[in-house]
Tab-separated table of C-alpha atoms and ligand atoms in Angstrom:
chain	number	residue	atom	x	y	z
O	180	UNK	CA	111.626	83.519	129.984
O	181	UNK	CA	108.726	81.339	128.497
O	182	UNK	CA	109.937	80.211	124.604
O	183	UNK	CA	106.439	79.296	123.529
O	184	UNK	CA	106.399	77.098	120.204
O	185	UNK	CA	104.113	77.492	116.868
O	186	UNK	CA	102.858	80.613	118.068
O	187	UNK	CA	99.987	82.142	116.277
O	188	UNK	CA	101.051	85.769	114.924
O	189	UNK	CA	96.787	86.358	113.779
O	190	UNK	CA	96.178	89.433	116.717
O	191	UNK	CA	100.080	90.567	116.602
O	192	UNK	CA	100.142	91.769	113.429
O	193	UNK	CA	97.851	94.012	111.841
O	194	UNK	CA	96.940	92.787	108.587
O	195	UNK	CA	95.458	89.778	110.363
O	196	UNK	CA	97.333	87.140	108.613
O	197	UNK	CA	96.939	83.980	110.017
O	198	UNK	CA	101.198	83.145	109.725
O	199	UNK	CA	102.663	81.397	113.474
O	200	UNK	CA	106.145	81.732	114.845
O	201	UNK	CA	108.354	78.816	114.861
O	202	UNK	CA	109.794	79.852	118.451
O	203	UNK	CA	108.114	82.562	120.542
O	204	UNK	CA	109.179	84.939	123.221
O	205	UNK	CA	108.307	88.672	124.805
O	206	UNK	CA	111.231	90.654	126.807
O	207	UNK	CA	110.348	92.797	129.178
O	208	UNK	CA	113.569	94.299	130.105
O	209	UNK	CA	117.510	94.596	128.338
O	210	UNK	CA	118.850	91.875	130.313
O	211	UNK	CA	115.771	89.350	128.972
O	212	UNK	CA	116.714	90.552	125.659
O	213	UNK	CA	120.038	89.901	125.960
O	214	UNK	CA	120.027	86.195	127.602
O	215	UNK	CA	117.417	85.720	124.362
O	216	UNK	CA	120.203	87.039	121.782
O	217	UNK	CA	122.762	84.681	123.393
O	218	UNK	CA	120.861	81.575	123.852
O	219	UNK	CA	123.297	79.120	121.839
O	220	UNK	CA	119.927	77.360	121.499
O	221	UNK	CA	119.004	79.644	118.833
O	222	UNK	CA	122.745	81.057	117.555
O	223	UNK	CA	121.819	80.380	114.038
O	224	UNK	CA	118.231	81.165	114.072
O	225	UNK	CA	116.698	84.265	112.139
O	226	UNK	CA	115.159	86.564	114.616
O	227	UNK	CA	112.242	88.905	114.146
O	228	UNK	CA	111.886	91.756	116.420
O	229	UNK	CA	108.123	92.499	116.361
O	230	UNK	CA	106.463	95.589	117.903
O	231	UNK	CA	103.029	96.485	117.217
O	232	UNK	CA	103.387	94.373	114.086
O	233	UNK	CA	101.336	97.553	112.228
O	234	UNK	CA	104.016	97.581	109.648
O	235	UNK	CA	104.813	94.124	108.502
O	236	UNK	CA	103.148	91.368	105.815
O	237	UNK	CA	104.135	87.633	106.849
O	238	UNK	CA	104.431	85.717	103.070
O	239	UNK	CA	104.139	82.408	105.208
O	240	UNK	CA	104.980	81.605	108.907
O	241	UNK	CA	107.932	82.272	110.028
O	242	UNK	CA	110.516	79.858	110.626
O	243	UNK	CA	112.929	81.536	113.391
O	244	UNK	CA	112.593	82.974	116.834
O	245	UNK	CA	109.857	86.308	117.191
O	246	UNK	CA	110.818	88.333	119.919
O	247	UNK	CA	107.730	91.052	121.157
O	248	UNK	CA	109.090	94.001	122.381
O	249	UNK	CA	107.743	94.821	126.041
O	250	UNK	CA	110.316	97.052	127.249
O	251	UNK	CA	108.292	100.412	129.086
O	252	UNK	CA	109.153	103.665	130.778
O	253	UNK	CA	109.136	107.083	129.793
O	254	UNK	CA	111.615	109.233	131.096
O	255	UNK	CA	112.603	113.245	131.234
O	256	UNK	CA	115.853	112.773	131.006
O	257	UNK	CA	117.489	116.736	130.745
O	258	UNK	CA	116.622	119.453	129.757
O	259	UNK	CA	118.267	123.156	128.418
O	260	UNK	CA	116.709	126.684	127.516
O	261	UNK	CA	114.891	125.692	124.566
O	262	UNK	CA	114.187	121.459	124.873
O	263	UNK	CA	112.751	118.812	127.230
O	264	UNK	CA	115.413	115.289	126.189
O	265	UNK	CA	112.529	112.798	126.660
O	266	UNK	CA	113.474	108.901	126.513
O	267	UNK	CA	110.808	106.425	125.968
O	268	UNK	CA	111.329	102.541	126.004
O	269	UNK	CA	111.166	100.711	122.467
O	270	UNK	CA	107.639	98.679	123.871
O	271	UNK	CA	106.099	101.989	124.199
O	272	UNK	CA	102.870	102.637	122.361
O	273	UNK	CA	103.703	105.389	119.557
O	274	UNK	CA	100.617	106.979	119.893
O	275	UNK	CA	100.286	106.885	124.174
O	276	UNK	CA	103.961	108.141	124.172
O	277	UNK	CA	102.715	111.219	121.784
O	278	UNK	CA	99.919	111.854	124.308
O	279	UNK	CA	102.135	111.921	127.376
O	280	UNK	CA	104.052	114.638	125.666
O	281	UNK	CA	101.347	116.833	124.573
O	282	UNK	CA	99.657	116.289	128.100
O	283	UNK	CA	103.673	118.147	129.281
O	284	UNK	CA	103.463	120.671	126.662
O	285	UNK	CA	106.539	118.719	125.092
O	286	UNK	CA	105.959	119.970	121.793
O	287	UNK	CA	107.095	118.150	118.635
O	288	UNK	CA	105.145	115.107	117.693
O	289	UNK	CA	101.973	116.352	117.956
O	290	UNK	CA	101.505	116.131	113.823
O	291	UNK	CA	102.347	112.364	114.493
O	292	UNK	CA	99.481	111.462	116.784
O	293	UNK	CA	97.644	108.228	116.030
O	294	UNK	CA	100.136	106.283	113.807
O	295	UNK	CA	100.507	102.805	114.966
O	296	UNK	CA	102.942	100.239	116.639
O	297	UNK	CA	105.684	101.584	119.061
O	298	UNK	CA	108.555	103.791	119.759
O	299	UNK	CA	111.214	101.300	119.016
O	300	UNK	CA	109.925	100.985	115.020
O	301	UNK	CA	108.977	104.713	114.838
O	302	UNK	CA	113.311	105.307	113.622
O	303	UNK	CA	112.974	102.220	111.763
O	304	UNK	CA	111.315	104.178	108.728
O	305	UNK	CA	111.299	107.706	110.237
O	306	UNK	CA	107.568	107.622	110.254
O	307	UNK	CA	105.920	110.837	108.858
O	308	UNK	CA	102.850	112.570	108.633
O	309	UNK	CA	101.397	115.800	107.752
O	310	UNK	CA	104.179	117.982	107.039
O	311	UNK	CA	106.539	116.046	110.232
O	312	UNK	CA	109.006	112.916	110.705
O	313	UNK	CA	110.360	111.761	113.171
O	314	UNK	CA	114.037	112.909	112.065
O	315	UNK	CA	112.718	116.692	113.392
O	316	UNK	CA	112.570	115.749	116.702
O	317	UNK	CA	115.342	112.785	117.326
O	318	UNK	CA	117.566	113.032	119.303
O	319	UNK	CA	119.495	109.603	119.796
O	320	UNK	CA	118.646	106.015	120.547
O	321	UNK	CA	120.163	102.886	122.081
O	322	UNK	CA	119.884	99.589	120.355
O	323	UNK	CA	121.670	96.306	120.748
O	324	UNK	CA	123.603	94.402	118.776
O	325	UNK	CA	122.219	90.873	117.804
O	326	UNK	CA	125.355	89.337	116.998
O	327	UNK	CA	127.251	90.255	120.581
O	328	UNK	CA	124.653	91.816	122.517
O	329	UNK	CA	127.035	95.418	122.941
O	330	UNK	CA	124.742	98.325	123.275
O	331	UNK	CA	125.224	101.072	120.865
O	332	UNK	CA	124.406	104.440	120.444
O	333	UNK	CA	123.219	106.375	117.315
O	334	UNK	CA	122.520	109.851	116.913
O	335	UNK	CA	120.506	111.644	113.999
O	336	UNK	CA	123.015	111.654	111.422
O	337	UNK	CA	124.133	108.123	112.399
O	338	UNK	CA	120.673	106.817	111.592
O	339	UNK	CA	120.190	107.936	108.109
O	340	UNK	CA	117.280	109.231	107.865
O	341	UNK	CA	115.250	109.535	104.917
O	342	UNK	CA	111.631	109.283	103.565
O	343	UNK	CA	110.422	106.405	105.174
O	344	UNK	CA	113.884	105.364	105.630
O	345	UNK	CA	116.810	104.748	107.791
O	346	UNK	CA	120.058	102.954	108.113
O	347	UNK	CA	118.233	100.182	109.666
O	348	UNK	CA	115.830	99.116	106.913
O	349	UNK	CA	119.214	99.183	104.753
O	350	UNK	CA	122.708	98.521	105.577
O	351	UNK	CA	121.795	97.499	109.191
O	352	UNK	CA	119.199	95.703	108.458
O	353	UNK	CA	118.281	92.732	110.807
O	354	UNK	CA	121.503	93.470	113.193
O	355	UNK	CA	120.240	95.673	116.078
O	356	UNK	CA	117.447	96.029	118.083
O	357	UNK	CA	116.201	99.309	119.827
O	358	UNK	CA	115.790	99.421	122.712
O	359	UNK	CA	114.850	103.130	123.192
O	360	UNK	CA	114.624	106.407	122.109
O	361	UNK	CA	115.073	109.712	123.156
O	362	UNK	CA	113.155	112.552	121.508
O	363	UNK	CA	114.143	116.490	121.595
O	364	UNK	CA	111.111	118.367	122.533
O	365	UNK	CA	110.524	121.950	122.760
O	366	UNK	CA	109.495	124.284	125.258
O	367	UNK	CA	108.325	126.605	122.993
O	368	UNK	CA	106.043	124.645	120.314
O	369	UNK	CA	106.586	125.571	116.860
O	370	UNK	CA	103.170	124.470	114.818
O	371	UNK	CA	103.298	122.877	111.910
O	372	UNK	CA	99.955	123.963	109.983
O	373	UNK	CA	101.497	123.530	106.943
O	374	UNK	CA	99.671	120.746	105.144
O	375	UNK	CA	96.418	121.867	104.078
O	376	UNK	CA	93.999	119.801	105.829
O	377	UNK	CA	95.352	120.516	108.774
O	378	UNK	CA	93.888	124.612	108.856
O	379	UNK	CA	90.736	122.999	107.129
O	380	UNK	CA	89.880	121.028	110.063
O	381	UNK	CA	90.971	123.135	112.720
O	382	UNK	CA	88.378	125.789	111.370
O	383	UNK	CA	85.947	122.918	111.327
O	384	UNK	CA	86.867	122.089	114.940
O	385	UNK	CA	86.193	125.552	115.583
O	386	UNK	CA	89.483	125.847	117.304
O	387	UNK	CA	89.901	129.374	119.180
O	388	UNK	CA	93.632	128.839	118.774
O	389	UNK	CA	96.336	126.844	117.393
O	390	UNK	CA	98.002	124.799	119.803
O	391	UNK	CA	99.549	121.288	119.836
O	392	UNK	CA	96.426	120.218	121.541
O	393	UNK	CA	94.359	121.071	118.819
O	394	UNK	CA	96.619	120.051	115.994
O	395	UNK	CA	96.864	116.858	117.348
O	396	UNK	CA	92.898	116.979	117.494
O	397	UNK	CA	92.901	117.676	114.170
O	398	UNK	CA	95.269	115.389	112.710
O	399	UNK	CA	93.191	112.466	114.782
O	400	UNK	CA	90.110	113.489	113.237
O	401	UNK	CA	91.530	113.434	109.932
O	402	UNK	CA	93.275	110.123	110.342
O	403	UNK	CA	90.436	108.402	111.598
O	404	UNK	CA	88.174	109.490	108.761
O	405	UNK	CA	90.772	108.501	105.564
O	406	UNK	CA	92.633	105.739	107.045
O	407	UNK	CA	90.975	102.334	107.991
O	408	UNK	CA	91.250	101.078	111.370
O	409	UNK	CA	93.064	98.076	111.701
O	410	UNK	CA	90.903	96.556	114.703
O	411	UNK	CA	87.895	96.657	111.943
O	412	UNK	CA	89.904	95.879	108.274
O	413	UNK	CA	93.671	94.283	108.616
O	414	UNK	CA	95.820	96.575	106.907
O	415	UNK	CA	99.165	98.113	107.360
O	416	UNK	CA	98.913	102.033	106.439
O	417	UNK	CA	100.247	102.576	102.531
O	418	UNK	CA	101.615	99.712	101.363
O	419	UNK	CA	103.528	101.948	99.082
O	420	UNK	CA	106.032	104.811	99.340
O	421	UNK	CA	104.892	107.748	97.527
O	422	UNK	CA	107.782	107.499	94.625
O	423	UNK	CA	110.195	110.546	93.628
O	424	UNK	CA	110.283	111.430	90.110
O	425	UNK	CA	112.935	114.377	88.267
O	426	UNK	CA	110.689	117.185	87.136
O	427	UNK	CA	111.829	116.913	83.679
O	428	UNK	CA	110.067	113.681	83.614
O	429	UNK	CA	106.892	114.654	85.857
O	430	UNK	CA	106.684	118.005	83.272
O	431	UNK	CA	106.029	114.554	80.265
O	432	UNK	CA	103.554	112.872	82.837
O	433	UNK	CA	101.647	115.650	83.329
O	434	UNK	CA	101.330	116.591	79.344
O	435	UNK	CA	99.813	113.330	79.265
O	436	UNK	CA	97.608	113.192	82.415
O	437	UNK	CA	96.793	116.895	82.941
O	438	UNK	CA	94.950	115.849	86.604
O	439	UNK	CA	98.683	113.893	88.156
O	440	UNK	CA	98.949	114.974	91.840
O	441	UNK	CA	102.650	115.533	92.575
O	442	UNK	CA	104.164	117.571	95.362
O	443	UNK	CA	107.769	119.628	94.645
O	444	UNK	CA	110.923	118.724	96.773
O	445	UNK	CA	113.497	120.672	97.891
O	446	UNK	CA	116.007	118.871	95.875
O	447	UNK	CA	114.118	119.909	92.362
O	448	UNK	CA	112.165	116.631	92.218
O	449	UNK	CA	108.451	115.604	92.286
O	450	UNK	CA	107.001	113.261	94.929
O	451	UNK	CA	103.872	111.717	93.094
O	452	UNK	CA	101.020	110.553	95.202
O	453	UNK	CA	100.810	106.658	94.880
O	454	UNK	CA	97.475	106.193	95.856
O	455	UNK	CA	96.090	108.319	92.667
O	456	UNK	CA	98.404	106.824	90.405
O	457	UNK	CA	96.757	103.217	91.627
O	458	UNK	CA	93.626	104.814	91.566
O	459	UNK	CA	93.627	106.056	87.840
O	460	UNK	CA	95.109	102.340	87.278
O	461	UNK	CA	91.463	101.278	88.302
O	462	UNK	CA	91.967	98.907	91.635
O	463	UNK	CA	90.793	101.340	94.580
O	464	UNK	CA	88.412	99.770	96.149
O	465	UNK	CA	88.871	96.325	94.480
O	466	UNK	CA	88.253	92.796	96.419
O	467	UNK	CA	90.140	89.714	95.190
O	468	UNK	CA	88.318	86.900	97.829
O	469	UNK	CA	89.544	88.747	101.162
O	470	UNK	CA	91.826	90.509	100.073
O	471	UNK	CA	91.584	94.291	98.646
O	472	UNK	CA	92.429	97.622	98.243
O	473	UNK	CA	90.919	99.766	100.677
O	474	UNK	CA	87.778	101.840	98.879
O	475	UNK	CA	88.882	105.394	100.262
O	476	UNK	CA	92.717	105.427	99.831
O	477	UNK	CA	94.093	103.214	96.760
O	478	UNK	CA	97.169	103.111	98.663
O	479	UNK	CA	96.127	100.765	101.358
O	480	UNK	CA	96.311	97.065	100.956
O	481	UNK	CA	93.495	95.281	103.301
O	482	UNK	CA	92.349	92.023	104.213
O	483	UNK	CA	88.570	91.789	105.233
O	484	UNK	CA	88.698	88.608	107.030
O	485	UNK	CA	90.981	85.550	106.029
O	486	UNK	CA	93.288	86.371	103.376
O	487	UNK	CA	96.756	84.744	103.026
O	488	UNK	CA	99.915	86.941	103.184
O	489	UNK	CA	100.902	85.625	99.948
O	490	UNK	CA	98.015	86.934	98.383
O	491	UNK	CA	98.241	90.711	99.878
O	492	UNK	CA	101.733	90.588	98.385
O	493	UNK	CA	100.864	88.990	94.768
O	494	UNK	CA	98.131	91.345	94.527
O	495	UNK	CA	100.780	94.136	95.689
O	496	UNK	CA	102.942	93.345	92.828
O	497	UNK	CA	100.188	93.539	90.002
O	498	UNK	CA	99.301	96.763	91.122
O	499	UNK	CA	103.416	97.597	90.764
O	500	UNK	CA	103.278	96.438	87.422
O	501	UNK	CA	100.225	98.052	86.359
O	502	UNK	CA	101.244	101.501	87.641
O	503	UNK	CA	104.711	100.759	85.586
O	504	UNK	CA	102.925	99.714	82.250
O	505	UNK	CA	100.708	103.157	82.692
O	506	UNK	CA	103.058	105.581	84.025
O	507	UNK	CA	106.082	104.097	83.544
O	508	UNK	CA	106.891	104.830	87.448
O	509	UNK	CA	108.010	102.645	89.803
O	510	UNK	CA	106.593	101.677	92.798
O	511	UNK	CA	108.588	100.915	96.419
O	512	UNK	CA	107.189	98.588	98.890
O	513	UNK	CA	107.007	100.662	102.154
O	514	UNK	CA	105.475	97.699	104.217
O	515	UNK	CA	108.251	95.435	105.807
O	516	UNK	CA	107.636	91.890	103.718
O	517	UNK	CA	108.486	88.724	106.093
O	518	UNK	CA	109.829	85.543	104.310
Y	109	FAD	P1	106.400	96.417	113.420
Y	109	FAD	O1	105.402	96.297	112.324
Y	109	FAD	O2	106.269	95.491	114.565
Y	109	FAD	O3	107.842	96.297	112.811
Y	109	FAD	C1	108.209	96.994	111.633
Y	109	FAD	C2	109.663	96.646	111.282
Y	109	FAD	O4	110.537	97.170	112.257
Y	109	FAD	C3	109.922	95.137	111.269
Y	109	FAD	O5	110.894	94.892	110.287
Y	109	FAD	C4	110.478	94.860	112.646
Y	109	FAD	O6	111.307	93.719	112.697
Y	109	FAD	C5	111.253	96.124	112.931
Y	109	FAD	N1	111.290	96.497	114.348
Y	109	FAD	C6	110.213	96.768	115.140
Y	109	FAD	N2	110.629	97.147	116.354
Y	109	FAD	C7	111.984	97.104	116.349
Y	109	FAD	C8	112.981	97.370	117.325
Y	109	FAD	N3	112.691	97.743	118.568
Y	109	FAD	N4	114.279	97.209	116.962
Y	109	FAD	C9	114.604	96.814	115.707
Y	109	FAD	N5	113.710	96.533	114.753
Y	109	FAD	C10	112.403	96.689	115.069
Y	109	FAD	N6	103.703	104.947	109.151
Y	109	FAD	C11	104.090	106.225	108.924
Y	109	FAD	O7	105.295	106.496	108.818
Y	109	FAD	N7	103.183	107.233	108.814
Y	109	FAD	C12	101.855	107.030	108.910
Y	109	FAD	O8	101.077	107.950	108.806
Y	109	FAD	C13	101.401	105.700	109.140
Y	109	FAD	N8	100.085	105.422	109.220
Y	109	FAD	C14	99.663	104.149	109.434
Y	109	FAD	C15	98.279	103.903	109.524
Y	109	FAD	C16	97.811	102.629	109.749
Y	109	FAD	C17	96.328	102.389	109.850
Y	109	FAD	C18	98.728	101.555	109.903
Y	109	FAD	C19	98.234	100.169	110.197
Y	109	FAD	C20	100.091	101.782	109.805
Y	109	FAD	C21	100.582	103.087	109.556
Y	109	FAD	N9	101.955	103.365	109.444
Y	109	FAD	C22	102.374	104.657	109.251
Y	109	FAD	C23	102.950	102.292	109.532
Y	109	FAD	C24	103.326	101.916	110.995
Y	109	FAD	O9	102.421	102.450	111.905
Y	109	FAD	C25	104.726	102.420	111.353
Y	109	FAD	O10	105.677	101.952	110.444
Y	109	FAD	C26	105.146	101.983	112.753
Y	109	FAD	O11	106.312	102.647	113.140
Y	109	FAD	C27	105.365	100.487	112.875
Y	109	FAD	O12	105.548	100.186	114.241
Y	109	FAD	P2	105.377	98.727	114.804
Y	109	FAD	O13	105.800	98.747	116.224
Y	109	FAD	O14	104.003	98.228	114.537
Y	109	FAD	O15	106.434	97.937	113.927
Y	110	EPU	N1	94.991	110.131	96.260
Y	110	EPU	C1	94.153	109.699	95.266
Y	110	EPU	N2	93.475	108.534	95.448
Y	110	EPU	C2	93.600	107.788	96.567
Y	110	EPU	C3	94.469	108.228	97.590
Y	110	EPU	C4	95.161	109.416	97.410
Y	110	EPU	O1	93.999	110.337	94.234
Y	110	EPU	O2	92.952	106.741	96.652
Y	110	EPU	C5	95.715	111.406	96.068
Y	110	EPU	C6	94.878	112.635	96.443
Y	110	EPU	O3	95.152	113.642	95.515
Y	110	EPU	C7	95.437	113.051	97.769
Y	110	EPU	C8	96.898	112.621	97.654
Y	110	EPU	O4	96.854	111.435	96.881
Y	110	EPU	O5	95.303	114.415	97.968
Y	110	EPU	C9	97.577	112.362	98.982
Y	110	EPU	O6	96.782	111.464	99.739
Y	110	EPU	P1	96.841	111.475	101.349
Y	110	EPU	O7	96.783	112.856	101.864
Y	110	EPU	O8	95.851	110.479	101.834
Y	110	EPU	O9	98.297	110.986	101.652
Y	110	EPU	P2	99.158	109.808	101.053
Y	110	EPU	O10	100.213	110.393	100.185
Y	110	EPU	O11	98.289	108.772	100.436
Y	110	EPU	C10	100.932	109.897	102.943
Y	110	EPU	C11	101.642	108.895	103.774
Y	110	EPU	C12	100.788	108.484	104.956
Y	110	EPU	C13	100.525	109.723	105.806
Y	110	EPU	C14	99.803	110.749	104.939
Y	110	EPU	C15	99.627	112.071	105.661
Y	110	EPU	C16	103.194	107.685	102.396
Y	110	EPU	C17	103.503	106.425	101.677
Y	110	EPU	N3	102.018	107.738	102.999
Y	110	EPU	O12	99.806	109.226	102.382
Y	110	EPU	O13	101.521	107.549	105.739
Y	110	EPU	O14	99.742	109.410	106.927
Y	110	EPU	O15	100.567	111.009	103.737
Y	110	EPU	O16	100.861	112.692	105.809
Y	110	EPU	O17	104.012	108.594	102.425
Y	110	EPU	C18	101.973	105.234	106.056
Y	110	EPU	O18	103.155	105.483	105.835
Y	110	EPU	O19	101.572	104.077	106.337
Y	110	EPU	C19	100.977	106.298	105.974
Y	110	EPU	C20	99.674	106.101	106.167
């Protein structure tokens, strides 16, 4: 395996920033990872496992090994009355992995179509859109530990899940790295129409029925016109988590802002949208030298062409404490922040 030095990180990350690697290597299969992990060489150097880097800030470079996740294959590995068990490698692309399945009427993730990075981050947060995570359709994945290269198995309950979280942003944090995932798919697609704009743009579509084809359609169409693309403007999706407020204490917010846009949860509480909370805080569409927030969704941090990681993240926190003075809500950091 090549260990390249001072790597620049510029096209593997999406935000653009301009941060390098100290020590630099891909792996393209379990064993390469593995001979990496245990490479007394680098026994007491942080590691970074980096997929599609679509969901990471570097602050400033970073000073330990990055190792790029290349691992492919996709797999059908059984199947029973009702699912297809379908295992993809963590180097997949999320969103080529989500068209493989829909192309095999392996129905599931079609409401997750277009997200960036890979397969192996997609437990990492339990990404989510429109109405679906990824915790619907998991089934189990295989990671290895760092610290003694064992492989391990986790199943749904093992991981945690949770809104844009998992036991591996938390308590596992930095000690394992997947190495693939297996989703549980059904035969028999059950649509998930339920968020709004979904319907809107199917009838705009003029879809004849509702299938996962044309959900995923629709859900593409949608994504591409709210969300910038990162090949055009760096940015890493909401740089915020949507926070979750009691209703006793979204019932005060809205007395006093009548227009608030929360959604009820299941458990009794509110989840506010973030991006009109920064919005009514006055920064959408806001440029600070090359760095911004994007102009059609306040909750998306962007850097037009050369801005510093440091200053994504500075500007990141006066937004926090603006929507704090205001609202008197906190906001969460969804993006992964690199030291
Ligand atoms: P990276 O950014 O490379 O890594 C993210 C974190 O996971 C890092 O801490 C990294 O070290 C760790 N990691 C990566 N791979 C592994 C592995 N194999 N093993 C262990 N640790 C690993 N997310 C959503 O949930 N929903 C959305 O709708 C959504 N929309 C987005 C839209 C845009 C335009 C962009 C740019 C991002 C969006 N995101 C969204 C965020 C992002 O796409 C997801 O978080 C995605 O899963 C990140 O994958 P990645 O491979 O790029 O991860
Ligand atoms: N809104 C504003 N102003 C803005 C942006 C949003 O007022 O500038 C309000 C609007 O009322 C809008 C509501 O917020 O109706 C929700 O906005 P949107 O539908 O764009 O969704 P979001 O809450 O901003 C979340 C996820 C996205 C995911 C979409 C669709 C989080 C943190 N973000 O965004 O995920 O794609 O819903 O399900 O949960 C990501 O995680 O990176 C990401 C892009």
């Amino acid at each position: 395996m090549n260990i390249r030095e001072n790597q620049s990180l510029k096209k593997l990350n999406t935000f653009g920033i301009d941060a390098s690697a100290r020590f630099f290597s891909e792996f393209s299969s379990v064993e390469e990872l593995k001979q990496l992990l245990s490479d007394p060489a680098f026994s007491n150097t942080p590691k970074l496992i980096l997929g599609g880097g679509s969901n990471l800030l570097f602050t400033t470079d970073f000073k330990g090994l990055v190792l790029k996740n290349n691992l492919k294959g996709i797999e059908l590995v059984n199947e029973d009355a009702r699912f297809y068990y379908v295992k993809a490698a963590a180097g997949e692309v999320w969103h080529t992995f989500v068209m493989y399945c829909i192309a095999h009427n392996y129905a599931g993730l079609e409401n997750l179509s277009l997200i960036p990075g890979n397969v192996g981050a997609s437990p990492m947060q339990n990404i989510g859109a429109y109405g679906v995570e990824i915790k619907d359709s998991f089934f189990e994945l295989e990671a290895l530990k760092i610290a003694d290269q064992t492989i391990h198995i986790f199943n749904n309950t093992d991981c945690k899940f949770g809104y844009r979280e998992s036991v591996f942003k938390r308590e596992l944090k930095n000690q394992f790295v997947i190495t693939s995932v297996t989703f549980k798919l059904h035969k028999k697609p059950i649509l998930n129409t339920t968020y709004g704009a979904i319907e809107k743009e199917l009838e705009a579509m003029g879809a004849k029925e509702v299938n996962i084809q044309n959900i995923s359609q629709a859900v593409i169409n949608i994504r591409s016109s709210k969300l910038p693309n990162p090949a055009e403007i760096g940015n890493a999706g909401s740089f915020f988590k949507n926070p979750e407020i009691s209703r006793t204490i979204f019932e005060q917010l809205k007395n006093e802002f009548p227009a608030i846009v929360g959604y009820d949860l299941e458990n009794g509480n509110v989840k506010l949208a973030a991006g009109w909370l920064i919005e009514q805080c006055g920064w959408k569409g806001k440029t600070f030298g090359d760095a911004g927030v994007h102009k059609l969704q306040a909750l998306v941090l962007v850097n037009y062409a050369n801005a510093k990681g440091n200053e994504i993240y500075d500007l990141s926190q006066k937004i926090m404490d603006s929507v704090k003075e205001r609202f008197g809500v906190e906001l969460e950091r969804e993006v992964n922040i690199i030291y």
